[in-house]
């Protein structure tokens, strides 16, 4: 088994054993989405029109809550220092940890989104679209988020700083995630263009995110 | 195998901590770094492990695969234990064994793991989550890394902190065996580790305190 797989397995095991982070993210997602109809009133047409946007924005915020965990615990207990001495390049360390974050947080959030769609009167035919765009878009959230998480490991209470650093990077994912859904609802062939761009953003993030995160980790370790 | 450090200059926060330091350590030698607080013991160790980029000077390890980076020859045991509280003692050591080692697996790796746990008196605690260990036991758990993955250069920063007398003797034995097998040990310490033949490098003599 390679170092990459070992690290991925360890991080997933830790996420499973210390389930608090995922529970917090899912709970936050549920609460934010449940508050929307209370604030906006029981206008079903309005809710179903803005449902996909609310679900996407709330997903970004929920994922943001769990981002610090990618590197912070390992930086605090010194494990990151020892990891830097392995044969695995730091870029792949960052990649494995981002991937573990996507599997342990991004996928559960994407699975939960259609369930929460019920609360917002989301159109039935939008459910598979919502799930597909979120599954394609969440890798960008984990891998771009890793850059911000790496930059803020030494900042005490760095959560707010992390949000300021990372949320602007999520704008393209948000825009194309929502346009893919809306376009598909208007015309059956409107989905592909936005969805492909969304996937491309995620693929670019998977490549560039770990490189930038590793550079940030190197400076943070000094 | 020989470690050469030539004209090393390292700064922290704009202040030069290590100024033009030159020394070498041959295989089969242990070097003790001593000096008052703030003399640069940790800084030197972290620079040797490659965490800190020196301003000038070089660190070279002869006799190690030139294709590979010096950091891949290093074991680093610092102030932090690098153990995960929710993993068991065994899982912690097994992860580092696989991650830092050469990827060997099967019965040989399992035997090495158990031998290390027995050596540091943790075999009875193998299934206990590391969260429940005492400070000394946590330290012994991180020292297990040294035994399960074979690496020639050991960089130890205050390795005997929170160890009891018997464990300190054990640590000295382990270091002695590594040195006898041709390895290099560089240890920063305030306490005598009971290493008979170790050389000593006093740091901080030349640094003026502001």
Short mmCIF file of C-alpha atoms in Angstrom, two decimals:
data_model
loop_
_atom_site.label_atom_id
_atom_site.label_comp_id
_atom_site.label_asym_id
_atom_site.label_seq_id
_atom_site.Cartn_x
_atom_site.Cartn_y
_atom_site.Cartn_z
CA UNK A 1 0.00 0.00 0.00
CA UNK A 2 1.41 3.38 -0.93
CA UNK A 3 1.88 6.27 1.46
CA UNK A 4 -0.95 8.11 -0.25
CA UNK A 5 -3.44 5.32 0.41
CA UNK A 6 -2.22 4.87 3.99
CA UNK A 7 -2.72 8.56 4.69
CA UNK A 8 -6.13 8.58 3.02
CA UNK A 9 -7.23 5.55 5.03
CA UNK A 10 -5.96 7.07 8.28
CA UNK A 11 -7.73 10.38 7.68
CA UNK A 12 -10.99 8.64 6.82
CA UNK A 13 -10.67 6.48 9.94
CA UNK A 14 -10.07 9.59 12.04
CA UNK A 15 -13.04 11.35 10.46
CA UNK A 16 -15.17 8.32 11.26
CA UNK A 17 -13.94 7.96 14.86
CA UNK A 18 -14.12 11.68 15.60
CA UNK A 19 -17.49 12.05 13.92
CA UNK A 20 -18.13 15.49 15.42
CA UNK A 21 -17.00 17.49 12.41
CA UNK A 22 -19.34 15.79 9.97
CA UNK A 23 -22.23 15.94 12.45
CA UNK A 24 -21.68 19.67 12.91
CA UNK A 25 -21.54 20.30 9.17
CA UNK A 26 -24.70 18.29 8.44
CA UNK A 27 -26.53 19.83 11.40
CA UNK A 28 -25.54 23.34 10.33
CA UNK A 29 -26.72 22.62 6.79
CA UNK A 30 -30.07 21.38 8.07
CA UNK A 31 -30.59 24.36 10.38
CA UNK A 32 -29.67 27.02 7.80
CA UNK A 33 -31.95 25.51 5.16
CA UNK A 34 -34.79 25.02 7.67
CA UNK A 35 -34.58 28.69 8.68
CA UNK A 36 -35.12 29.93 5.11
CA UNK A 37 -38.84 29.15 4.75
CA UNK A 38 -39.41 30.62 8.20
CA UNK A 39 -37.72 33.86 7.17
CA UNK A 40 -39.15 34.10 3.66
CA UNK A 41 -42.71 33.08 4.44
CA UNK A 42 -44.78 30.21 3.02
CA UNK A 43 -44.70 31.33 -0.63
CA UNK A 44 -44.15 27.99 -2.35
CA UNK A 45 -43.46 29.50 -5.78
CA UNK A 46 -40.80 31.81 -4.41
CA UNK A 47 -39.19 28.99 -2.41
CA UNK A 48 -39.01 26.58 -5.32
CA UNK A 49 -37.52 29.30 -7.52
CA UNK A 50 -34.67 30.06 -5.11
CA UNK A 51 -34.27 26.55 -3.64
CA UNK A 52 -31.22 25.53 -5.63
CA UNK A 53 -29.43 28.77 -4.80
CA UNK A 54 -30.13 28.44 -1.08
CA UNK A 55 -29.03 24.81 -1.05
CA UNK A 56 -25.76 25.68 -2.78
CA UNK A 57 -24.90 28.67 -0.59
CA UNK A 58 -25.74 26.77 2.59
CA UNK A 59 -23.61 23.86 1.40
CA UNK A 60 -20.62 26.18 0.94
CA UNK A 61 -21.04 27.55 4.45
CA UNK A 62 -21.46 24.10 5.97
CA UNK A 63 -18.36 22.81 4.20
CA UNK A 64 -16.45 25.90 5.35
CA UNK A 65 -17.07 24.90 8.97
CA UNK A 66 -15.18 21.66 8.56
CA UNK A 67 -12.27 22.97 6.46
CA UNK A 68 -9.90 23.80 9.35
CA UNK A 69 -9.83 20.13 10.29
CA UNK A 70 -7.95 19.22 7.10
CA UNK A 71 -4.61 20.35 8.52
CA UNK A 72 -5.17 21.91 11.93
CA UNK A 73 -5.20 18.82 14.14
CA UNK A 74 -2.13 17.38 12.43
CA UNK A 75 -0.32 20.68 12.75
CA UNK A 76 -1.23 20.99 16.43
CA UNK A 77 -0.01 17.56 17.47
CA UNK A 78 3.14 17.59 15.34
CA UNK A 79 2.02 14.87 12.93
CA UNK A 80 2.44 17.24 9.98
CA UNK A 81 6.14 17.67 10.80
CA UNK A 82 6.67 13.93 10.71
CA UNK A 83 4.60 13.59 7.53
CA UNK A 84 6.94 16.05 5.82
CA UNK A 85 9.78 13.54 6.34
CA UNK A 86 8.02 10.75 4.48
CA UNK A 87 8.80 9.66 0.95
CA UNK A 88 5.45 11.13 -0.11
CA UNK A 89 5.84 14.71 -1.45
CA UNK A 90 3.99 17.33 0.57
CA UNK A 91 1.79 18.03 -2.49
CA UNK A 92 0.43 14.49 -2.31
CA UNK A 93 0.04 14.75 1.46
CA UNK A 94 -2.18 17.79 0.87
CA UNK A 95 -3.95 15.92 -1.93
CA UNK A 96 -4.68 12.88 0.22
CA UNK A 97 -5.99 15.01 3.05
CA UNK A 98 -8.19 17.07 0.70
CA UNK A 99 -9.55 13.88 -0.85
CA UNK A 100 -10.32 12.51 2.60
CA UNK A 101 -12.17 15.75 3.38
CA UNK A 102 -14.20 15.45 0.17
CA UNK A 103 -15.14 11.83 0.90
CA UNK A 104 -15.95 12.45 4.56
CA UNK A 105 -17.73 15.83 4.20
CA UNK A 106 -18.38 16.78 0.55
CA UNK A 107 -20.18 13.57 -0.42
CA UNK A 108 -22.41 13.41 2.72
CA UNK A 109 -23.41 17.06 2.18
CA UNK A 110 -24.22 16.38 -1.49
CA UNK A 111 -26.32 13.37 -0.48
CA UNK A 112 -28.17 15.42 2.11
CA UNK A 113 -28.96 18.33 -0.26
CA UNK A 114 -31.87 16.69 -2.15
CA UNK A 115 -33.36 15.60 1.17
CA UNK A 116 -33.34 19.22 2.33
CA UNK A 117 -34.83 20.23 -1.01
CA UNK A 118 -38.16 18.98 0.34
CA UNK A 119 -38.14 21.83 2.85
CA UNK A 120 -37.85 24.36 0.03
CA UNK A 121 -40.39 22.87 -2.36
CA UNK A 122 -37.66 22.03 -4.87
CA UNK A 123 -39.07 20.72 -8.13
CA UNK A 124 -38.96 16.92 -8.30
CA UNK A 125 -37.10 16.82 -11.60
CA UNK A 126 -34.39 19.05 -10.11
CA UNK A 127 -33.41 16.45 -7.48
CA UNK A 128 -31.06 14.36 -9.64
CA UNK A 129 -29.65 17.54 -11.21
CA UNK A 130 -28.93 19.03 -7.80
CA UNK A 131 -27.20 15.87 -6.62
CA UNK A 132 -25.15 15.59 -9.84
CA UNK A 133 -23.97 19.20 -9.76
CA UNK A 134 -23.08 18.99 -6.09
CA UNK A 135 -21.15 15.77 -6.56
CA UNK A 136 -19.24 17.38 -9.44
CA UNK A 137 -18.74 20.70 -7.63
CA UNK A 138 -17.78 19.65 -4.10
CA UNK A 139 -14.24 18.47 -4.98
CA UNK A 140 -13.43 22.11 -5.75
CA UNK A 141 -14.70 23.04 -2.29
CA UNK A 142 -12.37 20.57 -0.56
CA UNK A 143 -9.28 21.07 -2.72
CA UNK A 144 -9.49 24.88 -2.91
CA UNK A 145 -10.44 24.99 0.75
CA UNK A 146 -7.25 23.12 1.59
CA UNK A 147 -5.26 26.17 0.43
CA UNK A 148 -7.01 28.38 2.96
CA UNK A 149 -6.79 25.69 5.64
CA UNK A 150 -3.04 25.40 5.08
CA UNK A 151 -2.56 29.16 5.26
CA UNK A 152 -4.39 29.48 8.57
CA UNK A 153 -2.99 26.54 10.59
CA UNK A 154 -0.93 28.86 12.77
CA UNK A 155 -3.70 31.46 13.18
CA UNK A 156 -5.59 30.94 16.43
CA UNK A 157 -9.32 31.11 15.78
CA UNK A 158 -8.55 31.34 12.08
CA UNK A 159 -12.05 30.35 11.01
CA UNK A 160 -13.18 33.80 9.96
CA UNK A 161 -9.94 34.50 8.13
CA UNK A 162 -10.37 31.17 6.38
CA UNK A 163 -13.85 32.21 5.22
CA UNK A 164 -12.52 35.47 3.80
CA UNK A 165 -9.73 33.67 1.97
CA UNK A 166 -11.72 30.81 0.59
CA UNK A 167 -15.26 31.99 -0.16
CA UNK A 168 -14.22 34.19 -3.13
CA UNK A 169 -12.55 31.13 -4.66
CA UNK A 170 -15.89 29.31 -4.52
CA UNK A 171 -17.72 31.87 -6.68
CA UNK A 172 -17.22 30.07 -10.04
CA UNK A 173 -18.35 26.76 -8.56
CA UNK A 174 -21.43 28.42 -7.11
CA UNK A 175 -22.34 30.21 -10.35
CA UNK A 176 -21.99 27.20 -12.61
CA UNK A 177 -23.57 24.84 -10.09
CA UNK A 178 -26.73 26.94 -10.03
CA UNK A 179 -26.83 27.80 -13.73
CA UNK A 180 -26.54 24.10 -14.58
CA UNK A 181 -29.67 23.35 -12.57
CA UNK A 182 -31.65 26.35 -13.83
CA UNK A 183 -30.67 25.79 -17.44
CA UNK A 184 -31.69 22.14 -17.24
CA UNK A 185 -35.10 23.10 -15.84
CA UNK A 186 -35.70 25.48 -18.77
CA UNK A 187 -34.56 23.24 -21.58
CA UNK A 188 -33.44 19.60 -21.56
CA UNK A 189 -30.17 20.26 -23.39
CA UNK A 190 -29.13 23.30 -21.36
CA UNK A 191 -27.47 21.22 -18.67
CA UNK A 192 -24.32 20.00 -20.38
CA UNK A 193 -22.47 23.28 -20.94
CA UNK A 194 -22.59 24.54 -17.37
CA UNK A 195 -22.08 21.07 -15.92
CA UNK A 196 -18.94 20.54 -17.98
CA UNK A 197 -17.50 23.87 -16.86
CA UNK A 198 -18.35 22.97 -13.26
CA UNK A 199 -16.51 19.66 -13.67
CA UNK A 200 -13.57 21.44 -15.27
CA UNK A 201 -13.33 23.83 -12.30
CA UNK A 202 -13.24 20.86 -9.96
CA UNK A 203 -10.57 19.08 -11.99
CA UNK A 204 -8.37 22.18 -12.10
CA UNK A 205 -8.81 22.57 -8.33
CA UNK A 206 -7.79 18.96 -7.74
CA UNK A 207 -4.53 19.62 -9.57
CA UNK A 208 -3.69 23.13 -8.39
CA UNK A 209 -5.13 23.08 -4.87
CA UNK A 210 -2.63 20.58 -3.41
CA UNK A 211 0.33 22.38 -5.02
CA UNK A 212 -0.70 25.71 -3.48
CA UNK A 213 -1.58 24.07 -0.16
CA UNK A 214 1.83 22.36 0.02
CA UNK A 215 3.59 25.67 -0.63
CA UNK A 216 1.53 27.24 2.15
CA UNK A 217 2.37 24.36 4.52
CA UNK A 218 6.09 24.76 3.85
CA UNK A 219 6.02 28.41 4.86
CA UNK A 220 3.80 27.67 7.86
CA UNK A 221 6.21 25.02 9.14
CA UNK A 222 9.11 27.44 9.31
CA UNK B 1 27.84 7.57 6.43
CA UNK B 2 28.72 11.10 7.50
CA UNK B 3 26.77 14.30 8.06
CA UNK B 4 28.51 17.53 7.07
CA UNK B 5 27.16 20.88 8.20
CA UNK B 6 29.10 23.79 6.72
CA UNK B 7 28.80 27.51 7.56
CA UNK B 8 25.17 27.15 8.53
CA UNK B 9 23.27 30.38 9.20
CA UNK B 10 19.66 30.18 10.39
CA UNK B 11 17.42 33.05 11.44
CA UNK B 12 14.08 33.06 13.24
CA UNK B 13 11.87 36.12 13.12
CA UNK B 14 14.62 38.28 11.68
CA UNK B 15 17.13 37.38 14.40
CA UNK B 16 20.12 35.24 13.55
CA UNK B 17 20.03 32.28 15.90
CA UNK B 18 22.71 30.11 14.39
CA UNK B 19 25.64 31.97 12.96
CA UNK B 20 28.23 30.28 10.78
CA UNK B 21 28.12 26.87 12.40
CA UNK B 22 30.34 24.12 11.01
CA UNK B 23 30.56 20.58 12.29
CA UNK B 24 30.38 17.03 11.09
CA UNK B 25 29.13 13.80 12.58
CA UNK B 26 30.29 10.42 11.37
CA UNK B 27 28.24 7.24 11.30
CA UNK B 28 28.41 5.54 14.70
CA UNK B 29 28.54 8.82 16.57
CA UNK B 30 26.09 10.58 18.83
CA UNK B 31 26.16 14.36 19.16
CA UNK B 32 24.56 16.11 22.10
CA UNK B 33 23.42 19.69 21.54
CA UNK B 34 23.51 21.64 24.76
CA UNK B 35 23.10 25.27 25.67
CA UNK B 36 20.83 27.53 27.62
CA UNK B 37 17.21 28.22 26.67
CA UNK B 38 17.01 30.01 23.36
CA UNK B 39 20.49 29.00 22.31
CA UNK B 40 19.15 27.49 19.09
CA UNK B 41 18.98 23.77 19.79
CA UNK B 42 15.50 23.33 18.35
CA UNK B 43 16.29 25.72 15.51
CA UNK B 44 19.35 23.70 14.53
CA UNK B 45 17.45 20.41 14.67
CA UNK B 46 14.59 21.80 12.60
CA UNK B 47 17.05 23.21 10.08
CA UNK B 48 18.75 19.81 9.77
CA UNK B 49 15.37 18.13 9.21
CA UNK B 50 14.67 20.63 6.43
CA UNK B 51 11.77 22.48 8.05
CA UNK B 52 13.70 25.74 8.23
CA UNK B 53 15.46 27.02 5.19
CA UNK B 54 18.95 28.19 6.16
CA UNK B 55 20.03 31.65 5.03
CA UNK B 56 23.41 30.30 4.11
CA UNK B 57 25.45 27.15 4.40
CA UNK B 58 24.77 23.55 3.56
CA UNK B 59 23.73 20.26 5.10
CA UNK B 60 25.03 17.18 3.33
CA UNK B 61 24.65 13.52 4.18
CA UNK B 62 27.30 11.34 2.56
CA UNK B 63 26.62 7.67 2.14
CA UNK B 64 22.89 8.10 1.62
CA UNK B 65 21.19 7.57 -1.71
CA UNK B 66 22.04 10.80 -3.58
CA UNK B 67 18.79 10.56 -5.55
CA UNK B 68 16.79 11.05 -2.37
CA UNK B 69 16.35 14.05 -0.17
CA UNK B 70 18.15 14.21 3.20
CA UNK B 71 14.77 14.44 4.95
CA UNK B 72 14.02 10.89 3.86
CA UNK B 73 16.98 9.75 5.98
CA UNK B 74 15.70 11.55 9.08
CA UNK B 75 13.68 10.59 12.08
CA UNK B 76 12.42 13.64 13.95
CA UNK B 77 11.07 13.43 17.48
CA UNK B 78 10.19 16.89 18.71
CA UNK B 79 8.25 18.47 21.53
CA UNK B 80 4.96 17.31 20.03
CA UNK B 81 4.14 13.63 20.03
CA UNK B 82 2.47 13.31 16.61
CA UNK B 83 0.08 10.67 17.94
CA UNK B 84 -3.64 10.62 17.28
CA UNK B 85 -5.75 10.43 20.42
CA UNK B 86 -8.54 8.42 18.81
CA UNK B 87 -6.26 5.79 17.26
CA UNK B 88 -5.04 2.92 19.39
CA UNK B 89 -1.38 2.62 20.40
CA UNK B 90 -0.93 -0.11 17.81
CA UNK B 91 -2.66 1.86 15.02
CA UNK B 92 -0.52 4.90 15.70
CA UNK B 93 2.74 2.97 15.42
CA UNK B 94 1.51 0.93 12.46
CA UNK B 95 0.61 4.06 10.52
CA UNK B 96 4.03 5.64 11.01
CA UNK B 97 5.71 2.34 10.26
CA UNK B 98 4.00 2.14 6.89
CA UNK B 99 4.27 5.83 6.15
CA UNK B 100 7.91 6.39 7.09
CA UNK B 101 9.22 2.91 6.31
CA UNK B 102 10.10 1.36 3.00
CA UNK B 103 6.63 -0.08 2.56
CA UNK B 104 7.57 -3.56 3.80
CA UNK B 105 4.60 -5.47 5.11
CA UNK B 106 3.56 -8.90 6.29
CA UNK B 107 4.93 -10.81 9.23
CA UNK B 108 8.33 -9.10 9.32
CA UNK B 109 6.71 -5.68 9.71
CA UNK B 110 4.30 -7.04 12.30
CA UNK B 111 7.17 -8.54 14.30
CA UNK B 112 9.10 -5.26 14.18
CA UNK B 113 6.02 -3.41 15.40
CA UNK B 114 5.51 -5.75 18.36
CA UNK B 115 9.22 -5.71 19.18
CA UNK B 116 9.14 -1.91 19.35
CA UNK B 117 6.02 -1.88 21.54
CA UNK B 118 7.56 -4.45 23.89
CA UNK B 119 10.82 -2.57 24.00
CA UNK B 120 9.09 0.57 25.21
CA UNK B 121 6.73 -1.34 27.49
CA UNK B 122 3.56 -0.55 25.55
CA UNK B 123 2.63 -4.05 24.39
CA UNK B 124 0.01 -4.46 27.11
CA UNK B 125 -1.58 -1.18 26.02
CA UNK B 126 -1.63 -1.95 22.29
CA UNK B 127 -5.41 -1.72 21.92
CA UNK B 128 -5.93 1.32 24.14
CA UNK B 129 -6.65 4.65 22.40
CA UNK B 130 -3.65 6.95 22.73
CA UNK B 131 -5.89 9.52 24.46
CA UNK B 132 -5.73 7.47 27.66
CA UNK B 133 -1.94 7.31 27.88
CA UNK B 134 0.05 9.31 30.40
CA UNK B 135 2.53 11.93 29.21
CA UNK B 136 5.44 9.54 29.61
CA UNK B 137 3.63 6.76 27.78
CA UNK B 138 2.77 9.13 24.93
CA UNK B 139 6.42 10.04 24.66
CA UNK B 140 7.40 6.35 24.57
CA UNK B 141 4.78 5.83 21.87
CA UNK B 142 6.39 8.46 19.67
CA UNK B 143 9.82 6.97 20.34
CA UNK B 144 8.50 3.68 18.90
CA UNK B 145 8.68 5.38 15.48
CA UNK B 146 12.46 5.25 15.72
CA UNK B 147 12.46 1.47 15.88
CA UNK B 148 9.76 0.50 13.37
CA UNK B 149 11.08 2.47 10.40
CA UNK B 150 14.81 2.14 9.70
CA UNK B 151 16.37 5.53 9.10
CA UNK B 152 20.04 6.42 9.61
CA UNK B 153 19.79 9.97 11.00
CA UNK B 154 17.91 10.51 14.25
CA UNK B 155 17.12 14.11 15.20
CA UNK B 156 15.81 14.16 18.76
CA UNK B 157 14.62 17.34 20.42
CA UNK B 158 14.44 16.88 24.21
CA UNK B 159 13.59 13.20 23.79
CA UNK B 160 13.68 12.44 27.53
CA UNK B 161 11.06 15.00 28.57
CA UNK B 162 8.43 13.40 30.84
CA UNK B 163 10.20 10.02 30.79
CA UNK B 164 10.86 8.32 34.13
CA UNK B 165 14.34 7.17 35.13
CA UNK B 166 13.92 3.63 33.80
CA UNK B 167 12.61 4.87 30.45
CA UNK B 168 15.46 7.36 30.15
CA UNK B 169 17.93 4.48 30.56
CA UNK B 170 15.95 2.56 27.95
CA UNK B 171 16.15 5.51 25.56
CA UNK B 172 19.91 5.73 26.11
CA UNK B 173 20.15 1.99 25.31
CA UNK B 174 18.13 2.41 22.11
CA UNK B 175 20.28 5.35 21.04
CA UNK B 176 23.40 3.34 21.88
CA UNK B 177 22.28 0.45 19.70
CA UNK B 178 21.49 2.74 16.78
CA UNK B 179 24.92 4.32 17.05
CA UNK B 180 26.60 0.92 17.36
CA UNK B 181 24.86 -0.10 14.13
CA UNK B 182 26.46 2.84 12.33
CA UNK B 183 23.65 5.36 12.65
CA UNK B 184 23.89 9.03 13.56
CA UNK B 185 22.07 10.55 16.51
CA UNK B 186 21.81 14.28 17.15
CA UNK B 187 19.96 15.04 20.36
CA UNK B 188 19.17 18.39 21.95
CA UNK B 189 18.89 18.04 25.68
CA UNK B 190 19.12 19.72 29.05
CA UNK B 191 19.34 16.45 30.90
CA UNK B 192 22.22 14.02 30.75
CA UNK B 193 20.97 11.08 28.73
CA UNK B 194 23.60 8.74 30.09
CA UNK B 195 25.35 8.44 26.76
CA UNK B 196 28.93 7.63 27.66
CA UNK B 197 30.85 8.32 24.49
CA UNK B 198 28.72 11.11 23.03
CA UNK B 199 30.34 14.28 21.75
CA UNK B 200 28.91 17.57 22.88
CA UNK B 201 28.24 20.73 20.89
CA UNK B 202 27.56 23.78 23.01
CA UNK B 203 25.35 26.27 21.21
CA UNK B 204 24.70 29.90 21.92
CA UNK B 205 28.13 30.85 23.18
CA UNK B 206 28.62 33.29 20.33
CA UNK B 207 25.08 34.73 20.25
CA UNK B 208 24.70 37.99 22.10
CA UNK B 209 21.41 38.19 23.94
CA UNK B 210 19.55 41.42 23.33
#
